[in-house]
Tab-separated table of C-alpha atoms in Angstrom:
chain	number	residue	atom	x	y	z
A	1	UNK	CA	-14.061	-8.932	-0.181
A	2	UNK	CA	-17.369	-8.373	-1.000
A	3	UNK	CA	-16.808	-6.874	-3.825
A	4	UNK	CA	-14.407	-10.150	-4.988
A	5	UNK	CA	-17.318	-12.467	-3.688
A	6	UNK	CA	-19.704	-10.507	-6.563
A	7	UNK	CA	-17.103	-10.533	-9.502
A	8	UNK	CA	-17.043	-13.795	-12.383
A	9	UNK	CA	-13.562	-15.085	-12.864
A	10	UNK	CA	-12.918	-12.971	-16.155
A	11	UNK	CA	-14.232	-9.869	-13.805
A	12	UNK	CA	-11.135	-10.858	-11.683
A	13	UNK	CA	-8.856	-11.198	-14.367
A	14	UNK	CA	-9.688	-8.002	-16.263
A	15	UNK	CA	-9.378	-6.268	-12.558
A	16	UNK	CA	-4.802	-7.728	-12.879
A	17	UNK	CA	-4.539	-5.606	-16.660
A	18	UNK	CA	-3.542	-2.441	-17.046
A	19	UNK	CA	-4.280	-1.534	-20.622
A	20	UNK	CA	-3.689	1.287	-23.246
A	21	UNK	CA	-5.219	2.955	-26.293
A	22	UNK	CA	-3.369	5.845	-28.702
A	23	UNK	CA	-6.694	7.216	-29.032
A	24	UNK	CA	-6.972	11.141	-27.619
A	25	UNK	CA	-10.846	10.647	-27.231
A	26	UNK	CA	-12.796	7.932	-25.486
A	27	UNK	CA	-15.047	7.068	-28.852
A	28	UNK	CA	-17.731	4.368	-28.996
A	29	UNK	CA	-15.362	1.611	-29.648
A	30	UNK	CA	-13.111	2.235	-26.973
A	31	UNK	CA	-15.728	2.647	-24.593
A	32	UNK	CA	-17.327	-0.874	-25.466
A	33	UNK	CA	-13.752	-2.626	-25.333
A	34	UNK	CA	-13.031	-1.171	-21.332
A	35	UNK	CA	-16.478	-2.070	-20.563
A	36	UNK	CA	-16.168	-5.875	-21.673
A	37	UNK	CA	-12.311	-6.063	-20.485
A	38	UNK	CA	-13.674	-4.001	-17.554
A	39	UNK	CA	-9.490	-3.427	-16.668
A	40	UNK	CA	-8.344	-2.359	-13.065
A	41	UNK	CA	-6.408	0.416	-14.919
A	42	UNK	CA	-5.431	2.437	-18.322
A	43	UNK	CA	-1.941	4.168	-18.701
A	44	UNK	CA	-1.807	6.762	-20.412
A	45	UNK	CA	1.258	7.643	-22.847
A	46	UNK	CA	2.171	10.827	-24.874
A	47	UNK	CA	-0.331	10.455	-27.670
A	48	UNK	CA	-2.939	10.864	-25.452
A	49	UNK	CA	-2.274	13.863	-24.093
A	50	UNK	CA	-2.716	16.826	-26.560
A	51	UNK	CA	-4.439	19.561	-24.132
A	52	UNK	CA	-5.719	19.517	-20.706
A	53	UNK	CA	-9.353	19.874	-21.397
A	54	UNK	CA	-9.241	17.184	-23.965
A	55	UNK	CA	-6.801	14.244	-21.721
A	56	UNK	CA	-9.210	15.458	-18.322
A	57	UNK	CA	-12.194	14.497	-20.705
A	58	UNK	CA	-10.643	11.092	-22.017
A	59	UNK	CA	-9.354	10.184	-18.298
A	60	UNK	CA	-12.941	10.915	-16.919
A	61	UNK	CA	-14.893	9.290	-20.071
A	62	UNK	CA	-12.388	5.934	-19.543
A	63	UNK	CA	-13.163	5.544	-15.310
A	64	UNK	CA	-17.321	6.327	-16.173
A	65	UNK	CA	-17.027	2.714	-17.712
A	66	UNK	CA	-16.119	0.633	-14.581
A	67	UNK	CA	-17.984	0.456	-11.218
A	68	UNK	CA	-15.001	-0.525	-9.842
A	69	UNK	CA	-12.146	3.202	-9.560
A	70	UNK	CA	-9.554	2.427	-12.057
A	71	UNK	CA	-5.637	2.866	-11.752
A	72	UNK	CA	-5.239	5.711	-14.051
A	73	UNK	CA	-1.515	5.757	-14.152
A	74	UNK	CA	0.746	7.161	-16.796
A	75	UNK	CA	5.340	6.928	-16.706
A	76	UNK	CA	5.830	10.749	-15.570
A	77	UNK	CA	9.655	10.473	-14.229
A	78	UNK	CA	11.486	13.897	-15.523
A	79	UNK	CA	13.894	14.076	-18.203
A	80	UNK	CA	13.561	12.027	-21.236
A	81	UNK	CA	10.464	10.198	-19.801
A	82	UNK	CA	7.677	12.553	-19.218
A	83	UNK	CA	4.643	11.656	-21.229
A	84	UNK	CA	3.142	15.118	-20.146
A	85	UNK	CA	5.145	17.867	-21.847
A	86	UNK	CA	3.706	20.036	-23.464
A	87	UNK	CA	-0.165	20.523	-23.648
A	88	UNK	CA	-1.902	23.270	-26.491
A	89	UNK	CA	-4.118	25.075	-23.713
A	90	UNK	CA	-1.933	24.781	-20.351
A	91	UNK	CA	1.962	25.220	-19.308
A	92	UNK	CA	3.513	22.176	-17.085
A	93	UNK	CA	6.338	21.767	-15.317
A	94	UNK	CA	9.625	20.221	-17.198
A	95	UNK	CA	11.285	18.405	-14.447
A	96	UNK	CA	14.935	17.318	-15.047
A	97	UNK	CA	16.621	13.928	-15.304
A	98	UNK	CA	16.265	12.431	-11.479
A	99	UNK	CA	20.168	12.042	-11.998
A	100	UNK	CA	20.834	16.010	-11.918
A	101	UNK	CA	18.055	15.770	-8.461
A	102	UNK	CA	20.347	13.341	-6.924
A	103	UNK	CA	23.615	15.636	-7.418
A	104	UNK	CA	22.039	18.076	-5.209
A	105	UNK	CA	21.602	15.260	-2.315
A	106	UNK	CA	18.679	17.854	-1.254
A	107	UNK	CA	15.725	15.713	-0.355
A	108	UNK	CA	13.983	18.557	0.164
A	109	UNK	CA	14.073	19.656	-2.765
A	110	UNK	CA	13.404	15.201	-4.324
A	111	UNK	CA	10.193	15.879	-1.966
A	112	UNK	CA	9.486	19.511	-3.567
A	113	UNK	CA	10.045	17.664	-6.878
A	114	UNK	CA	7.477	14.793	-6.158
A	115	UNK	CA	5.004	16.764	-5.024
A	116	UNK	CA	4.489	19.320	-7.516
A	117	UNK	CA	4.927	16.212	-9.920
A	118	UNK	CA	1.963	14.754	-8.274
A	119	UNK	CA	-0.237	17.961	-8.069
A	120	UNK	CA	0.289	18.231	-11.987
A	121	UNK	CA	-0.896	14.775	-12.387
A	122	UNK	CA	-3.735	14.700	-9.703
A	123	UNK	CA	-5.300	17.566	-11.839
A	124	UNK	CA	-5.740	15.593	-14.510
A	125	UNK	CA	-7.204	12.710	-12.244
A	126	UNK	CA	-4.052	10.679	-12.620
A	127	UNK	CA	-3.774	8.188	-9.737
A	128	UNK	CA	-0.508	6.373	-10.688
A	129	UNK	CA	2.733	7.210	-11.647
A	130	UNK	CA	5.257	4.422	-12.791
A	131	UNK	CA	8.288	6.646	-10.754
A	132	UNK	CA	10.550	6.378	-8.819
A	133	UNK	CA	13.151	4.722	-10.798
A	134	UNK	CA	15.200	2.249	-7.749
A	135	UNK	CA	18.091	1.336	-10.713
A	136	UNK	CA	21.172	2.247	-9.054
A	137	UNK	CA	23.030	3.832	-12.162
A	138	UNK	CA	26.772	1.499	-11.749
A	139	UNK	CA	27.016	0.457	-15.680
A	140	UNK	CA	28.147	3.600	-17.455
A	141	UNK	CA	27.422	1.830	-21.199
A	142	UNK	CA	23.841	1.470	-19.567
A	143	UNK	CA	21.672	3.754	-22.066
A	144	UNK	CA	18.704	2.855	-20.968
A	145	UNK	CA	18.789	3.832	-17.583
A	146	UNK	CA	21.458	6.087	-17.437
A	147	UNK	CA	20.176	9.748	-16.076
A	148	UNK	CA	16.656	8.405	-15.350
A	149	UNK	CA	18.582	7.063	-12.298
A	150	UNK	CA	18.825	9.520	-8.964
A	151	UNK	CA	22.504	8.015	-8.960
A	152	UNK	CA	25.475	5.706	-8.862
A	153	UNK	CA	24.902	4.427	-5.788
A	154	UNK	CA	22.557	2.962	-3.574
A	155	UNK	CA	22.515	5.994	-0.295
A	156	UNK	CA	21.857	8.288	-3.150
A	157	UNK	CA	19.170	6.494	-4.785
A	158	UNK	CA	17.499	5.411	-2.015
A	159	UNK	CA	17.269	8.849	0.025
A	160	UNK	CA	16.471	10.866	-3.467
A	161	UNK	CA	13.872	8.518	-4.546
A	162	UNK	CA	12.455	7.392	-0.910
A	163	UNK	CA	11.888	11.179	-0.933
A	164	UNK	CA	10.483	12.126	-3.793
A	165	UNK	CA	8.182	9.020	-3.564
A	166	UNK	CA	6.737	10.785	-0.162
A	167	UNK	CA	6.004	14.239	-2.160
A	168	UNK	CA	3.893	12.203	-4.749
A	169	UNK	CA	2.063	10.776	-2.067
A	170	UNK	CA	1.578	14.166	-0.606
A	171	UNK	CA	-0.757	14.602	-3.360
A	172	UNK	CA	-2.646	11.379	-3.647
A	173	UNK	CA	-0.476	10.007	-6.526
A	174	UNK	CA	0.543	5.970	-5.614
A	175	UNK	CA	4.194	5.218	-6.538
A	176	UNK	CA	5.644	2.697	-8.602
A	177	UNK	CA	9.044	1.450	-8.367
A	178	UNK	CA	10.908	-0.013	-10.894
A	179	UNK	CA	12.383	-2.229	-12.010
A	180	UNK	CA	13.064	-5.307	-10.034
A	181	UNK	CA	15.655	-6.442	-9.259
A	182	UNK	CA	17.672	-3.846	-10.896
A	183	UNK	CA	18.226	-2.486	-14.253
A	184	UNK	CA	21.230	-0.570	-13.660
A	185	UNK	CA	24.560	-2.714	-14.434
A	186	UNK	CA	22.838	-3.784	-17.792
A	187	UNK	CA	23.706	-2.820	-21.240
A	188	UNK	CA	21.190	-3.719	-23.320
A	189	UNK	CA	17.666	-2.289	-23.430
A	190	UNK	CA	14.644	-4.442	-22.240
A	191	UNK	CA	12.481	-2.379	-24.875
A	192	UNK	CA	14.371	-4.091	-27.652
A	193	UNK	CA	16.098	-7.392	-26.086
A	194	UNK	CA	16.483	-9.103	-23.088
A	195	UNK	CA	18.854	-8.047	-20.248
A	196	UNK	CA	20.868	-10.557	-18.508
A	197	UNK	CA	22.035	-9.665	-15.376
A	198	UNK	CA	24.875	-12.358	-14.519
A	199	UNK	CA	25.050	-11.675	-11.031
A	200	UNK	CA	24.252	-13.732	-8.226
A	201	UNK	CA	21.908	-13.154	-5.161
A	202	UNK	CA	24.002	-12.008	-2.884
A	203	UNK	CA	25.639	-9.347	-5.248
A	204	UNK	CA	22.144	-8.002	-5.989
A	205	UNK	CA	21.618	-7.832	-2.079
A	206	UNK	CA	24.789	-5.966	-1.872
A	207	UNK	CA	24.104	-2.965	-4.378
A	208	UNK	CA	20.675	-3.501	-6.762
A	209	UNK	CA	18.280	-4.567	-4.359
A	210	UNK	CA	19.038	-2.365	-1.189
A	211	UNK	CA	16.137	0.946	-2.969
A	212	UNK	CA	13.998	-2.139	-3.280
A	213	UNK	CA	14.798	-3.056	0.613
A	214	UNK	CA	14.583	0.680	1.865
A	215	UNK	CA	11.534	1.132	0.213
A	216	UNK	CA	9.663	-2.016	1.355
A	217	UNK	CA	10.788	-0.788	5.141
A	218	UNK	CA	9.161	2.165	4.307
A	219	UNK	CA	5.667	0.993	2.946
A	220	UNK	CA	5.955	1.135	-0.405
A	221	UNK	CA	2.642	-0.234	-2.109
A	222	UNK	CA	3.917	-1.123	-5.604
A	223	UNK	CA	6.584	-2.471	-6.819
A	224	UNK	CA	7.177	-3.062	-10.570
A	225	UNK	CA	9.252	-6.111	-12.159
A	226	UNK	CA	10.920	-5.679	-15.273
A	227	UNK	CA	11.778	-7.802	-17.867
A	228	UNK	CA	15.331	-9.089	-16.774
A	229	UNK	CA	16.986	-12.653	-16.662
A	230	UNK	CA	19.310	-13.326	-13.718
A	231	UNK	CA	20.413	-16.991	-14.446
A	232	UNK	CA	22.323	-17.297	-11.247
A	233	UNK	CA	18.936	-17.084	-9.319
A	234	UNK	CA	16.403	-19.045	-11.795
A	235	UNK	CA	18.826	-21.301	-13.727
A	236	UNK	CA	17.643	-19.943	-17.055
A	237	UNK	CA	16.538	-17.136	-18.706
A	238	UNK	CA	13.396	-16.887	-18.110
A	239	UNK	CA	12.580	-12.832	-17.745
A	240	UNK	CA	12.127	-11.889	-14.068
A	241	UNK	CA	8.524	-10.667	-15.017
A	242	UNK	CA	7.636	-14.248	-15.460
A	243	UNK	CA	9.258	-16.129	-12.876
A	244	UNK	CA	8.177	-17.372	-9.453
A	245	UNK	CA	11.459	-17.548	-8.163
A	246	UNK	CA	11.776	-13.809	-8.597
A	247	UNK	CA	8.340	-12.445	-7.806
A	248	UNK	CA	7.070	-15.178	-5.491
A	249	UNK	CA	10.591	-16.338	-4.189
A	250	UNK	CA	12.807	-13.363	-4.134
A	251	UNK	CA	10.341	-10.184	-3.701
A	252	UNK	CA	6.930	-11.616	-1.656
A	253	UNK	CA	9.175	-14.595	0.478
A	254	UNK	CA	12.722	-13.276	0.784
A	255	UNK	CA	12.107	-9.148	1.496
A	256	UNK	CA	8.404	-9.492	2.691
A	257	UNK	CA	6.817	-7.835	0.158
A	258	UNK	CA	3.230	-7.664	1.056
A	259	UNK	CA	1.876	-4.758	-1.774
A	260	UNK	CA	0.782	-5.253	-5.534
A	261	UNK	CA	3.616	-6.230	-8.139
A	262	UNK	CA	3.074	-5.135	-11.488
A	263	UNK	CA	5.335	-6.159	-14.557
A	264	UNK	CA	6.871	-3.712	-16.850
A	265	UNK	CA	4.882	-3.446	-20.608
A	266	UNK	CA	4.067	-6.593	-22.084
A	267	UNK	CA	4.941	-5.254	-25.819
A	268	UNK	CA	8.317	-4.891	-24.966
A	269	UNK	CA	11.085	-6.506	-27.389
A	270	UNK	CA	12.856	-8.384	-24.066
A	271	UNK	CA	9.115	-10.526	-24.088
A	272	UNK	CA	8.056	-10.386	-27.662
A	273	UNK	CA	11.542	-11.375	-28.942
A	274	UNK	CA	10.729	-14.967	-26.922
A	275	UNK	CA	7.101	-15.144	-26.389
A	276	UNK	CA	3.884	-14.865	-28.543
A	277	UNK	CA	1.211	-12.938	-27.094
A	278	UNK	CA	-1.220	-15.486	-26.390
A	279	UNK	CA	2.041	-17.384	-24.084
């Protein structure tokens, strides 16, 4: 608070972005642009991360230029999304798809998982890590999600992931889960269109929201929104990112969420197919 009671209106608003650069070293320009957006946070993506001397030296050049610790978070899930993978000067971990995790029903093992995840990541002074994914996977023509999910239904993701989430924070790392309300029974892909998810509330209570639920009861801190239209809750299709009835309504109201809600990339097709960048 007295921190916020010291900080100019465009202090505050810089402190709600999380932004991103391709760049693999923190040059002059770079520097200049975090220091006037003065962000609460930078994710990092593949192209970023060539070696570990070289990413540790970007990460720590990046939080030098805020006064204020940044979220220095970066999508490491296993499988097809790991954005570290292979570095020139150290070996990591490949983790699996969090679908072959969940066959094993060993949560154990989803904590073992999480945690050695998160002791990867802390060494690189990663503090974030958009995972665990909550979509339950129930649409098999879902491409998107598919084997990024921990499973086809809810007990499954929720114990896999719930677990897991606990062996990242073993290690510092704060969890994000995505993506609200629930990008499993979807076909199309939110990076190129938007999803619409025709289902009403009480449906998404029954299957889709219930990781969301479990992991609310259990503290989780951060929940990400993605960019998903469910008509049968906000009468149009205005992306759940962007709506009040979701965020405000559904997720802070309706299931007491009382952490930080973070929307999924802004330069996504589902919001630049229908919005400009200034909207």
């Amino acid at each position: 608070e007295k921190t916020m009671a010291n900080m100019t209106l465009k202090e505050k608003i810089g402190q709600m972005l999380i932004v991103s650069d391709d760049s693999t070293i923190a040059d002059e320009e770079l520097l200049n642009k975090l220091k006037e957006i003065k962000p609460g946070g930078f994710i990092l993506f593949s192209e970023n991360v060539e070696s570990y001397e070289q990413a540790t030296k970007l990460i720590n050049d990046i939080n030098s230029t805020s006064t204020i610790p940044m979220f220095m978070s970066i999508d490491q899930e296993g499988g097809r999304v790991q954005r570290i993978k292979s570095l020139s000067d150290q070996e990591v971990t490949i983790f699996p798809p969090m679908y072959d995790l969940g066959l094993t029903n060993d949560e154990k093992l989803a904590y073992d998982v999480g945690r050695i995840m998160g002791e990867e990541l802390r060494a690189f002074n990663i503090n974030m890590d958009f995972a665990p994914v909550l979509d339950i996977y129930s649409n098999p023509l879902n491409t998107v999600i598919g084997n990024r999910s921990f499973g086809t239904t809810s007990e499954t993701v929720s114990t896999m992931a719930l677990s897991f989430s606990k062996g990242l924070m073993s290690t510092g790392i704060i969890p994000v889960y995505k993506h609200f309300p629930g990008h499993g029974d979807t076909a199309e892909d939110s990076h190129h269109t938007l999803p619409v998810i025709i289902k009403t509330k009480e449906e998404l209570m029954d299957l889709e929201l219930k990781p969301f639920i479990e992991a609310i009861n259990n503290g989780a801190e951060i929940i990400m929104v993605g960019h998903l239209a469910v008509p049968n809750i906000t009468q149009n299709n205005t992306p759940s990112s962007l709506s009040n009835e979701i965020v405000t309504g559904l997720l802070k109201e309706e299931l007491n969420f009382e952490g930080l809600v973070i929307t999924d990339a802004l330069n996504m097709g589902a919001l630049t197919s229908e919005y400009t960048e200034e909207e």
